[in-house]
Tab-separated table of C-alpha atoms in Angstrom:
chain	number	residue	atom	x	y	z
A	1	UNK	CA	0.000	0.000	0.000
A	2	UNK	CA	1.693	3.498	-1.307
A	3	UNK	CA	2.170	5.942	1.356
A	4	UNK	CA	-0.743	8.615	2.017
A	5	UNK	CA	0.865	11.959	1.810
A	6	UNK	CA	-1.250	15.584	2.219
A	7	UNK	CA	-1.593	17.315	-0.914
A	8	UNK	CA	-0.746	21.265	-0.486
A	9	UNK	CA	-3.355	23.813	-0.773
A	10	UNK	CA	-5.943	21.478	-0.355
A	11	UNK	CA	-7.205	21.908	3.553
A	12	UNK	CA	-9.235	19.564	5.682
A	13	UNK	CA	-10.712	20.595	8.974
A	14	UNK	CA	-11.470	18.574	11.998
A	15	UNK	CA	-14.789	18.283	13.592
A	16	UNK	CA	-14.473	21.189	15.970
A	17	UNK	CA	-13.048	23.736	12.666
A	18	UNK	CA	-16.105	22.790	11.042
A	19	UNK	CA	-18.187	23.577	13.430
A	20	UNK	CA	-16.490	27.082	13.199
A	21	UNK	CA	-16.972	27.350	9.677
A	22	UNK	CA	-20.373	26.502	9.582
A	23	UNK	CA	-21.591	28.841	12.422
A	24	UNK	CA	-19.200	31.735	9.851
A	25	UNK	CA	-21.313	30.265	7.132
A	26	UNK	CA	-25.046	30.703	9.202
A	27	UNK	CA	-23.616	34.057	9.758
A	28	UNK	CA	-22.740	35.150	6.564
A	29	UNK	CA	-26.250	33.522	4.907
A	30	UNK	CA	-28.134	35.166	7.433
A	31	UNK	CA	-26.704	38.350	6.921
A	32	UNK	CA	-27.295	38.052	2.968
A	33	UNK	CA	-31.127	37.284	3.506
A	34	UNK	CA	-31.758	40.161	5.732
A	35	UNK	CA	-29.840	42.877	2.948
A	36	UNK	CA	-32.179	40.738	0.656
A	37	UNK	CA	-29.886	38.727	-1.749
A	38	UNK	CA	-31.066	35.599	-3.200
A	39	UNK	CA	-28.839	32.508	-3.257
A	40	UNK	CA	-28.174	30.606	-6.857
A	41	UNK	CA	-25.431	27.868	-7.623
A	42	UNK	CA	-23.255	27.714	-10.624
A	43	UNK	CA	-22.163	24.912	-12.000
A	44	UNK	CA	-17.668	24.480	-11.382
A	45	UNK	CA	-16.247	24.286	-14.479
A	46	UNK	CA	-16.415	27.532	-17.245
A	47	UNK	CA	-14.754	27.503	-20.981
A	48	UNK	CA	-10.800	27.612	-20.465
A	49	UNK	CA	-11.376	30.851	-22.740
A	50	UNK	CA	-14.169	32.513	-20.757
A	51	UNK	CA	-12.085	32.007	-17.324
A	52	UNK	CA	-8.527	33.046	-19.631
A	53	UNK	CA	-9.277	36.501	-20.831
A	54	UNK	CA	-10.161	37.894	-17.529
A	55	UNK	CA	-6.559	39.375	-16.688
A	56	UNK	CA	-3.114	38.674	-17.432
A	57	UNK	CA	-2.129	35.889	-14.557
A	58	UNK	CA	-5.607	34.310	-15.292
A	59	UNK	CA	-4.455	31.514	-17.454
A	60	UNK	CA	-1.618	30.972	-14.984
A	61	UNK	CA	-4.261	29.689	-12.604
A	62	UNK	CA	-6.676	27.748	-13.954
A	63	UNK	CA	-7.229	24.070	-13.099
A	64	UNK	CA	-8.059	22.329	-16.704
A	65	UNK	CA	-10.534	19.642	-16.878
A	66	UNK	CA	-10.503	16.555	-19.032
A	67	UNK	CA	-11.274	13.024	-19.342
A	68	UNK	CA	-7.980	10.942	-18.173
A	69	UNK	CA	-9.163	8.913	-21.323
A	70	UNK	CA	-8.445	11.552	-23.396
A	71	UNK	CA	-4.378	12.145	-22.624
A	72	UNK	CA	-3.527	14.018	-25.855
A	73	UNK	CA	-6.389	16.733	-25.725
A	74	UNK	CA	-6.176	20.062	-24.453
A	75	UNK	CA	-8.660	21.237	-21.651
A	76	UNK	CA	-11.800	22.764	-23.043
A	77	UNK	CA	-12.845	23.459	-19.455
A	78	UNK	CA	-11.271	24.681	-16.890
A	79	UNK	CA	-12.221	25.056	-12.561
A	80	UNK	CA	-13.830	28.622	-12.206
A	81	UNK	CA	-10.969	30.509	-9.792
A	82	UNK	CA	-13.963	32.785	-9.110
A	83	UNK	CA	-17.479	33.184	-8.603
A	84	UNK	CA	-17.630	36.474	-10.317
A	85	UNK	CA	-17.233	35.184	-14.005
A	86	UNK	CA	-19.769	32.148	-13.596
A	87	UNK	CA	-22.088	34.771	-12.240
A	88	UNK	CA	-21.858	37.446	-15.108
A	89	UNK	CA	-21.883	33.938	-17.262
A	90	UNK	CA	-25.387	33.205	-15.480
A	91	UNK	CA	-26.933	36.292	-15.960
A	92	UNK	CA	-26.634	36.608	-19.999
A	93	UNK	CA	-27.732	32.520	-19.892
A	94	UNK	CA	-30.837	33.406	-17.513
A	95	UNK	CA	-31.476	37.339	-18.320
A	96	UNK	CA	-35.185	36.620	-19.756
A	97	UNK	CA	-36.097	34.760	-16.483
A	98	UNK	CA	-34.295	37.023	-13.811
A	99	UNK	CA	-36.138	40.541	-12.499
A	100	UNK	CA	-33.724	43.578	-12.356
A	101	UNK	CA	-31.881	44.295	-10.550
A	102	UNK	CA	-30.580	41.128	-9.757
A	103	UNK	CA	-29.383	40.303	-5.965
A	104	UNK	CA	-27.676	37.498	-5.331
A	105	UNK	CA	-25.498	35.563	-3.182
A	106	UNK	CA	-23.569	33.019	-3.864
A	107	UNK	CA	-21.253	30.290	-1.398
A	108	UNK	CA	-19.334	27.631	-2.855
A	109	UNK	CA	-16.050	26.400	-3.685
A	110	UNK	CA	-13.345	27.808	-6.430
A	111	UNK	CA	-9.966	26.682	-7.447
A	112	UNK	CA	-6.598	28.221	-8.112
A	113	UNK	CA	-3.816	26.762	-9.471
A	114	UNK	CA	-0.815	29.183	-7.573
A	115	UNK	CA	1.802	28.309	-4.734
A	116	UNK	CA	-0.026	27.643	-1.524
A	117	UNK	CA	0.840	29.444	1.550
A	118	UNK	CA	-0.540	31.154	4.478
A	119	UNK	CA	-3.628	32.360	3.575
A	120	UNK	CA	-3.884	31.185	0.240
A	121	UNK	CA	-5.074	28.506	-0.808
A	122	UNK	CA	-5.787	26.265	-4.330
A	123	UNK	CA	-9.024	25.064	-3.037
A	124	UNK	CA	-11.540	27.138	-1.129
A	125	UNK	CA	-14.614	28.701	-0.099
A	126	UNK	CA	-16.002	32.065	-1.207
A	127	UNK	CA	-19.160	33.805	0.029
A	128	UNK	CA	-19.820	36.508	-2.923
A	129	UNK	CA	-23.172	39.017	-2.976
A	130	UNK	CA	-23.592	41.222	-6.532
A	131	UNK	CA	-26.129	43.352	-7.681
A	132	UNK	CA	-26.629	43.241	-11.733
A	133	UNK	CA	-29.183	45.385	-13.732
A	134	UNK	CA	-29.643	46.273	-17.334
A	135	UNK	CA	-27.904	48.658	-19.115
A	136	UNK	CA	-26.886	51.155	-16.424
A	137	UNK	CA	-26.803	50.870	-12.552
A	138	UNK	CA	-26.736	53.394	-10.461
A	139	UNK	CA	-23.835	54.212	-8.007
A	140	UNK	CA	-25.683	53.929	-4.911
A	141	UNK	CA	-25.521	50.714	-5.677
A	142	UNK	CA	-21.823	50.998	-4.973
A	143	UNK	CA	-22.688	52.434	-1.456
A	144	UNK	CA	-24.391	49.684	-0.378
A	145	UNK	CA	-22.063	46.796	-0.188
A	146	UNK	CA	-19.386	48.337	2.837
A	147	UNK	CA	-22.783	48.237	5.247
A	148	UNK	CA	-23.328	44.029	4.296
A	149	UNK	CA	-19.581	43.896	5.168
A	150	UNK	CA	-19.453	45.492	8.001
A	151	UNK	CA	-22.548	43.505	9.573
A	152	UNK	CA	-21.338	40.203	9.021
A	153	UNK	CA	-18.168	40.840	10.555
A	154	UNK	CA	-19.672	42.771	13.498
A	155	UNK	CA	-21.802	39.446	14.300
A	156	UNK	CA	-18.826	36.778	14.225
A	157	UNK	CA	-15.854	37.164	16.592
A	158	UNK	CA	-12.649	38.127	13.673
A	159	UNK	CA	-11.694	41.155	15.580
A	160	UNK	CA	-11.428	44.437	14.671
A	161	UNK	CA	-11.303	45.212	10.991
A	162	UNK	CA	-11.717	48.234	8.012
A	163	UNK	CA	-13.035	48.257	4.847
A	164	UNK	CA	-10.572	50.366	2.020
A	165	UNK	CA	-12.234	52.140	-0.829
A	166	UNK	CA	-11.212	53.652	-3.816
A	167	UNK	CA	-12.306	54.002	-7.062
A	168	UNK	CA	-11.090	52.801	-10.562
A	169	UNK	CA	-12.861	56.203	-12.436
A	170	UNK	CA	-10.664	58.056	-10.134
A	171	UNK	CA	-7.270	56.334	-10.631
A	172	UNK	CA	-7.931	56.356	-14.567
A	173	UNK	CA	-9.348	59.815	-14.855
A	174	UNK	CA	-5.990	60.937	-12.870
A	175	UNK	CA	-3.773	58.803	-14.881
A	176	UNK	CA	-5.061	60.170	-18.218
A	177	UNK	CA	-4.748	63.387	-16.872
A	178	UNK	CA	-1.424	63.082	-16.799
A	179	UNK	CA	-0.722	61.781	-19.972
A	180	UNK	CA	-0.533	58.317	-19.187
A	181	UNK	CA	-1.685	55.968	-21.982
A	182	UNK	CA	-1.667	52.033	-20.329
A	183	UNK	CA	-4.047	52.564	-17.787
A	184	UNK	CA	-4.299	49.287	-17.314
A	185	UNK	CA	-1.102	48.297	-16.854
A	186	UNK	CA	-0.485	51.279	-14.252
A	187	UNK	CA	-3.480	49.692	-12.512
A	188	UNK	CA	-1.723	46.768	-12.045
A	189	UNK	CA	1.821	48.063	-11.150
A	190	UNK	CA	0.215	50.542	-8.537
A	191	UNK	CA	-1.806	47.382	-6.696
A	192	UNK	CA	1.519	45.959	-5.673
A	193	UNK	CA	2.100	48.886	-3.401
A	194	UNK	CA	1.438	47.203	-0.028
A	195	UNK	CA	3.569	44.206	-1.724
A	196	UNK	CA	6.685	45.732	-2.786
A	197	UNK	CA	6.710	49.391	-1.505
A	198	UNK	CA	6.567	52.646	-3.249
A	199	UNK	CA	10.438	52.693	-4.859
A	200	UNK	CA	10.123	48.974	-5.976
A	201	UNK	CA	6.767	50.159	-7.402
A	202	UNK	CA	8.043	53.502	-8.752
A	203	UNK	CA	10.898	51.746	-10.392
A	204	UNK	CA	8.624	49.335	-11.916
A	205	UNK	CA	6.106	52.534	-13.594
A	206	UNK	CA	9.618	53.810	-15.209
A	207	UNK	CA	10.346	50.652	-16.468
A	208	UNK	CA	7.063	50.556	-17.980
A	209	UNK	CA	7.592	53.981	-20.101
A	210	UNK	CA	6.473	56.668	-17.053
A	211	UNK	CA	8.279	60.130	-17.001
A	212	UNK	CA	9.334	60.395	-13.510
A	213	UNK	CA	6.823	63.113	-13.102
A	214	UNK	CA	4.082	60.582	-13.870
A	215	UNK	CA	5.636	58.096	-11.188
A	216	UNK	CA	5.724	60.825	-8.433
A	217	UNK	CA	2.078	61.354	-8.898
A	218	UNK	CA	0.797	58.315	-8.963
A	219	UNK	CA	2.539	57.773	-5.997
A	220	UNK	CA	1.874	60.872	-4.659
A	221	UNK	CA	-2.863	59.400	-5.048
A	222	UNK	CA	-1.464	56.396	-3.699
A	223	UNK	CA	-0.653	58.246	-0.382
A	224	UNK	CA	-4.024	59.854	0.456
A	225	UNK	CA	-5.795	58.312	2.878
A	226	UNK	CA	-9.245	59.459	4.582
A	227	UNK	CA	-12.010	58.660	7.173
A	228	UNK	CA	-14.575	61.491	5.341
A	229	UNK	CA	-14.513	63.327	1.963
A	230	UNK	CA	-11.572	65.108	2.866
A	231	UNK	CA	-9.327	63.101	0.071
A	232	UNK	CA	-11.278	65.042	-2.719
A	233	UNK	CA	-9.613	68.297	-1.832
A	234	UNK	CA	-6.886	66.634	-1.337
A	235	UNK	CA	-6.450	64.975	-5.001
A	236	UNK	CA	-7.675	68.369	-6.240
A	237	UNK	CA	-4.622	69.644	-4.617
A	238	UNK	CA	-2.552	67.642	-6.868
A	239	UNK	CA	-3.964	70.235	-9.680
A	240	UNK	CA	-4.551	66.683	-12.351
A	241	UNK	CA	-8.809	67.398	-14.073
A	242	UNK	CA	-10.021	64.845	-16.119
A	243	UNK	CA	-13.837	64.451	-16.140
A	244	UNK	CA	-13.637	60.648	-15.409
A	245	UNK	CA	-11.900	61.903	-12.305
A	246	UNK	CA	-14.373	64.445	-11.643
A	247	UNK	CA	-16.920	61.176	-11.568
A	248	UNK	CA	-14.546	58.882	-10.207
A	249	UNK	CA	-14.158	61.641	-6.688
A	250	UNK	CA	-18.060	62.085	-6.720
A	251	UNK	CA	-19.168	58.219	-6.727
A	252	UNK	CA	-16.604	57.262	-3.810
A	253	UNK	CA	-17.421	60.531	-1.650
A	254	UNK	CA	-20.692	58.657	-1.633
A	255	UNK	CA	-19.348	55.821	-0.571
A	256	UNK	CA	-17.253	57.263	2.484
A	257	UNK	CA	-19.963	59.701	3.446
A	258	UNK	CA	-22.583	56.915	3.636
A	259	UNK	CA	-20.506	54.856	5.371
A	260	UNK	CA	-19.355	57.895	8.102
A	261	UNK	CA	-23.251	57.645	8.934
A	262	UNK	CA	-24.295	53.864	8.542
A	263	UNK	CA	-20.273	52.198	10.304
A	264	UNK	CA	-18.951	55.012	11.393
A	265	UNK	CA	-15.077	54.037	11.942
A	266	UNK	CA	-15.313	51.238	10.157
A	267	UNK	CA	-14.616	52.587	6.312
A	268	UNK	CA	-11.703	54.696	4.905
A	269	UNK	CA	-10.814	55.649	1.603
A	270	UNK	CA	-7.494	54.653	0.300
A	271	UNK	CA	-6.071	55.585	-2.911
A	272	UNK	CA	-3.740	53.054	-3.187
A	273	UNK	CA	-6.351	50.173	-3.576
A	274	UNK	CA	-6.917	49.160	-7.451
A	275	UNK	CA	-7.713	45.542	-7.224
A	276	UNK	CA	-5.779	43.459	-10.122
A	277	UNK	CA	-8.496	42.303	-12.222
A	278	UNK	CA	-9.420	44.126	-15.690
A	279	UNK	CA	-12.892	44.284	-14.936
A	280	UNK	CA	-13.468	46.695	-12.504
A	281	UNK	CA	-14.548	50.071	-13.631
A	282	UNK	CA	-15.921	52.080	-10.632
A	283	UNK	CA	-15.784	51.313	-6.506
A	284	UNK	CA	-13.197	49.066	-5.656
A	285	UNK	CA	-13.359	47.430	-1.975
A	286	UNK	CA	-10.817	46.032	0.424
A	287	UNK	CA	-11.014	44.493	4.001
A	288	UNK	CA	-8.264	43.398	6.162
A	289	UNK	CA	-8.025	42.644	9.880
A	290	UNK	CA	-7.232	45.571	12.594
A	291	UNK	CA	-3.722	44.482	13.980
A	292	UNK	CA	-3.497	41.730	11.128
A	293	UNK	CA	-2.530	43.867	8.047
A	294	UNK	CA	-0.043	41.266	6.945
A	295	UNK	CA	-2.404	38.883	6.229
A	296	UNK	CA	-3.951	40.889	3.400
A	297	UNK	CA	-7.271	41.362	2.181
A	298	UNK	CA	-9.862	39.203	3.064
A	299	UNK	CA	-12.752	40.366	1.210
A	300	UNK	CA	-12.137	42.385	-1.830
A	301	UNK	CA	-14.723	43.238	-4.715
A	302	UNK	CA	-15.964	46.068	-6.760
A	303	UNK	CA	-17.952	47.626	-9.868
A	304	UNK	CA	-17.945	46.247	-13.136
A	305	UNK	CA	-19.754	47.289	-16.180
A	306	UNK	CA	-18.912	45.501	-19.052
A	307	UNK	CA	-18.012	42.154	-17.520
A	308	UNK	CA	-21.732	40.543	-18.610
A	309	UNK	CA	-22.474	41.739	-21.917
A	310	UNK	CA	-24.210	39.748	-25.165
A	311	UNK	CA	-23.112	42.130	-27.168
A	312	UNK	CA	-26.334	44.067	-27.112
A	313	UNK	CA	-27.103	44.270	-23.785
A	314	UNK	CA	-24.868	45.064	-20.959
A	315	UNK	CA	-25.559	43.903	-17.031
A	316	UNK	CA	-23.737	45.740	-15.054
A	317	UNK	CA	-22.806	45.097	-11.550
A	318	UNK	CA	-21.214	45.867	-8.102
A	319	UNK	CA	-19.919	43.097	-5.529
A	320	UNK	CA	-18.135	41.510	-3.114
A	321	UNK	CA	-16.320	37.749	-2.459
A	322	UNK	CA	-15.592	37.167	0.984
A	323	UNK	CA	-12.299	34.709	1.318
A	324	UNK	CA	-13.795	32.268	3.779
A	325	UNK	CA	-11.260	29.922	3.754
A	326	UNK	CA	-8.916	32.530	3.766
A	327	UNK	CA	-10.159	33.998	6.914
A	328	UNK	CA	-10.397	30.591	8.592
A	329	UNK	CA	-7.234	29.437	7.652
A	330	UNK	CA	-5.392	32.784	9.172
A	331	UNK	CA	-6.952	32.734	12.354
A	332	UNK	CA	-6.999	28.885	12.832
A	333	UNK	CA	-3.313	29.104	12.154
A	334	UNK	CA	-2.705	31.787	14.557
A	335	UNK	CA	-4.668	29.665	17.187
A	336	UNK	CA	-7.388	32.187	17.537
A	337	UNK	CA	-10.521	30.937	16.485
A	338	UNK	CA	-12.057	28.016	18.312
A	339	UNK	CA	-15.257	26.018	19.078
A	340	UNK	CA	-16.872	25.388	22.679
A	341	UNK	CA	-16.664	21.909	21.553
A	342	UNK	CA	-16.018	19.959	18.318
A	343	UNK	CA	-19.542	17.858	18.508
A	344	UNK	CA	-23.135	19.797	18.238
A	345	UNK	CA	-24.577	17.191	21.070
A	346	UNK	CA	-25.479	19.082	23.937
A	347	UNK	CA	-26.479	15.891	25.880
A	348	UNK	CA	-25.554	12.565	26.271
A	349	UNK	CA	-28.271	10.068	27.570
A	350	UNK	CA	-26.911	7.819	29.512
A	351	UNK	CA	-27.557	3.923	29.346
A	352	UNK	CA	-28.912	1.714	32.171
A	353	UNK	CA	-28.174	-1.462	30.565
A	354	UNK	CA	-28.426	-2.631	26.905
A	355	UNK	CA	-31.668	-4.108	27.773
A	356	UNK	CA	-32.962	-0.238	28.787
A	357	UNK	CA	-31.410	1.364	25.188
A	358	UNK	CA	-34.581	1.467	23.869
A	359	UNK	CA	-36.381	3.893	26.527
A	360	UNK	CA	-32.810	6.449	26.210
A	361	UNK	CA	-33.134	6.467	22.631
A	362	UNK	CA	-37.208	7.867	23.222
A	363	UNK	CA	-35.581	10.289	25.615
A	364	UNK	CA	-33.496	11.702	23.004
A	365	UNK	CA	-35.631	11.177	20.380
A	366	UNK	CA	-38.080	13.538	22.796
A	367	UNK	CA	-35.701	16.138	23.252
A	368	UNK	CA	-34.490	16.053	19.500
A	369	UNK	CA	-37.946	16.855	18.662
A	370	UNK	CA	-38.061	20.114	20.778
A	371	UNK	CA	-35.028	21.072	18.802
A	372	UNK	CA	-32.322	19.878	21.064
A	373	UNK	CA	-29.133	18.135	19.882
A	374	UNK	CA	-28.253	14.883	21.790
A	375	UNK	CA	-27.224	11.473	21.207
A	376	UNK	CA	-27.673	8.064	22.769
A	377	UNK	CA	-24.271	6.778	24.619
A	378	UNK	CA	-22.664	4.248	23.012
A	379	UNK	CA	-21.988	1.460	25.839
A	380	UNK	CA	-24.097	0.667	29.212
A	381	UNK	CA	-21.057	1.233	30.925
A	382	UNK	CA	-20.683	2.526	34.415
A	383	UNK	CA	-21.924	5.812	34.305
A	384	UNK	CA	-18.744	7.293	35.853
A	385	UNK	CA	-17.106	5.955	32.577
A	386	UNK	CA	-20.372	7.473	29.850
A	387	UNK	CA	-19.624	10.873	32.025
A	388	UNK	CA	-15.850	10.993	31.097
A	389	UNK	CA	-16.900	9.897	27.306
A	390	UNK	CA	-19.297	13.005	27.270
A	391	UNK	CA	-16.326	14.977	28.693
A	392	UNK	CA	-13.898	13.632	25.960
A	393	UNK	CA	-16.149	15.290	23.173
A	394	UNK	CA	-17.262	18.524	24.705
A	395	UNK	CA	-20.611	17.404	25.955
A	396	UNK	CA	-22.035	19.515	28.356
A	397	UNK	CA	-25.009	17.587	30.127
A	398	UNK	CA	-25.733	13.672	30.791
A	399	UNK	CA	-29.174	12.706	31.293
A	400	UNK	CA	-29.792	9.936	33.324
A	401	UNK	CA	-32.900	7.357	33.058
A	402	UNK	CA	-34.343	6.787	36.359
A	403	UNK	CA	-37.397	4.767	37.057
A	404	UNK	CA	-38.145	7.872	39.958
A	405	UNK	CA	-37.920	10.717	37.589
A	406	UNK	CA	-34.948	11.339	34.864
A	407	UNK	CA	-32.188	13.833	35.979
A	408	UNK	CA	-29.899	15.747	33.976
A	409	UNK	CA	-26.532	16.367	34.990
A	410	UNK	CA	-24.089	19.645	34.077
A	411	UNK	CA	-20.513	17.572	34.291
A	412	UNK	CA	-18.576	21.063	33.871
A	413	UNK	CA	-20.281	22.159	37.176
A	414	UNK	CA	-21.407	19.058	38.722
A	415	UNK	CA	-25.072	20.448	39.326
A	416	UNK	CA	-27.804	17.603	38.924
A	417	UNK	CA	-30.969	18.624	38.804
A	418	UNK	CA	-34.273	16.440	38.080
A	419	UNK	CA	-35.387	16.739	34.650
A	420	UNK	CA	-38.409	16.213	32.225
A	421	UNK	CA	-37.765	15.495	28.415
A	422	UNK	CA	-40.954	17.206	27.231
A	423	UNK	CA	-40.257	20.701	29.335
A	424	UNK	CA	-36.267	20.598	29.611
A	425	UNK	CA	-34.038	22.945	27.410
A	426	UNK	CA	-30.162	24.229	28.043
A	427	UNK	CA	-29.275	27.625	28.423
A	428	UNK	CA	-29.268	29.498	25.007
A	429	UNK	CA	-25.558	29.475	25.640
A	430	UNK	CA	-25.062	25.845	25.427
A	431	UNK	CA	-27.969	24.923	22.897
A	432	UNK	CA	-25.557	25.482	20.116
A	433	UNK	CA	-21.713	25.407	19.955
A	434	UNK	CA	-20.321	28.533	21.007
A	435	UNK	CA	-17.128	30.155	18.575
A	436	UNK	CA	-15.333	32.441	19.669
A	437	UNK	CA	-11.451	34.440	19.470
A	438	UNK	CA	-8.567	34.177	21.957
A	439	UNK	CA	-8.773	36.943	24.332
A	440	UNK	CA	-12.183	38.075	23.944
């Protein structure tokens, strides 16, 4: 028998991380419903083309799919490494059925074929929202999507964190202002900022054809940072007009000045954000941990306009991915995210005697009815020996059958206390598996 080795990039949690990423899961459905997104699945594969032309490392990543009987063929298909294209893909399919504008969410797994390391990963989970309509959509749109951010992180225990804003009309409107002709390309160069620093990043714009005037004030945007509206004087400062700018400033002072009233503290615009992929056009959004800026961003998103079009008609749309995995992986590395226990039983019925299983599998059956997770213990042994099982796997309470009235035991305090299937509940606390961070 050959050796069974882990493959990289691929991760596998244990009962109790599960638990944790379910309960982030609840949380982040939840929050969808109530912002009122509807969920749809796509399928996982997408033409190798489709996936290909959507920026230049794009092809680098994709995870081809064909038949092992067919060794010689190239991949038609390929493993979406997003859930962005399948979605614009899903939209042109499905326009004459859908009602504009479109909200949707979206949770399932993608697949990237890059070097795995903290953080990243070539299999996970993303939990994207978009909004799509026809033709045009209107930038409050844009507006919207830091307040759905900023309540699912407020309800599950990540820390601190801030959403970054900017704006791709900006940043293109200023570079064109300057006389910059690969917008594009400056985009891209400019994104590496919090990677490689401004001179590696300033050397890299000369390289690329910039005067040095050019690379001075690009890097010059990429320093302004504000809490309220404050950065449009300050890019008007920097004495660059373009009308794409002029739109660019307007759309994200909406942004910041909706968020100052909605998350207060919780949004900031930041000029250096651009966001690698070709198809963003307007808002571009960033989130990264308080006291965790290393890791990166760990939901990112923005506008796109041309992204789902049939060559008519254009849908376009604003949204977000949120880098489950991602998240998970970070914090369960750093030994700060954890379960109250890695089973959802919150009781253990004890067993008399094998001949008495049947009447502790009505108990739980009873309480399972009421909504109450429990399960049936697996051996009549002694019951010192059941309580010490339920211990092992983070079970709070043993019941115990008793021909003079059941009882129902807390083992963490020792508290026994008689007890009545058809009335008895936990405290809320205990009902479900509690998650929560180191320190809090």
């Amino acid at each position: 028998m050959s050796k069974i080795a882990p493959i990289s990039g691929f991760p596998e949690y244990s009962p109790a991380q599960r638990i944790v990423e379910q309960r982030f899961l609840d949380v982040i459905r939840e929050t969808f419903e109530l912002h009122g997104f509807a969920s749809i699945e796509t399928r996982s594969i997408e033409p190798v083309e489709r996936l290909s032309s959507q920026g230049e490392d794009a092809d680098k990543e994709i995870y081809g799919v064909r038949r092992l009987a067919d060794p010689g063929t190239d991949a038609k298909w390929g493993l979406h490494f997003d859930l962005t294209v399948p979605f614009a893909r899903y939209v042109l399919e499905n326009a004459g059925t859908l009602e504009f504008p479109f909200r949707r969410y979206q949770i399932q797994k993608s697949w990237r074929g890059e070097r795995p390391q903290e953080g990243r990963y070539r299999e996970f989970t993303q939990a994207d929202i978009d909004v799509v309509d026809v033709g045009t959509l209107p930038a409050h749109y844009e507006a919207e999507f830091p307040l759905v951010i900023a309540d699912v992180f407020a309800k599950f225990p990540v820390g601190d964190f801030i959403i970054r804003v900017n704006n791709r009309k900006l940043l293109s409107g200023f570079y064109a202002g300057i006389g910059i002709t690969d917008v594009q390309e400056t985009l891209r160069t400019v994104d590496k900022l919090d990677k490689i620093g401004a001179e590696a990043v300033r050397a890299l714009l000369l390289e690329r054809g910039l005067t040095d005037e050019q690379a001075d004030a690009c890097l010059r945007l990429a320093q302004i940072e504000a809490a309220d509206a404050s950065f449009v004087e300050q890019v008007r400062l920097l004495g660059v007009t373009h009308p794409l700018l002029d739109e660019g400033l307007r759309d994200l002072a909406q942004v910041v000045e909706i968020a100052a009233a909605h998350i207060p503290g919780k949004l900031v615009a930041d000029l250096k954000i651009a966001r690698g992929l070709d198809y963003y056009t307007g808002t571009v959004y960033e989130t990264q941990l308080v006291g965790r800026e290393e890791w990166g961003t760990i939901v990112g998103g923005g506008r796109y306009d041309a992204l789902a079009s049939d060559g008519k008609t254009t849908y376009p749309g604003v949204g977000v991915s949120i880098g489950v995995t991602r998240i998970l992986g970070l914090l369960f590395g750093a030994g700060e995210l954890a379960a109250s226990r890695s089973v959802p039983s919150v009781v253990l019925v004890a067993v008399n005697d094998e001949s008495h299983r049947a009447g502790s599998t009505a108990i739980a059956t009873a309480l399972r009815r009421r909504g109450i997770p429990c399960e049936v213990a697996p051996k009549a042994d002694k019951f010192g020996k059941q309580i010490r099982y339920a211990d092992r796997r983070g079970i709070p309470y043993v019941w115990f059958p008793r021909d003079d009235g059941d009882q129902v035991k807390d083992i963490r305090s020792g508290d026994q206390v008689a007890a009545d299937p058809a009335v008895w509940f936990p405290p809320a606390g205990d009902l479900r598996p509690q998650v929560s961070r180191s320190g809090d």
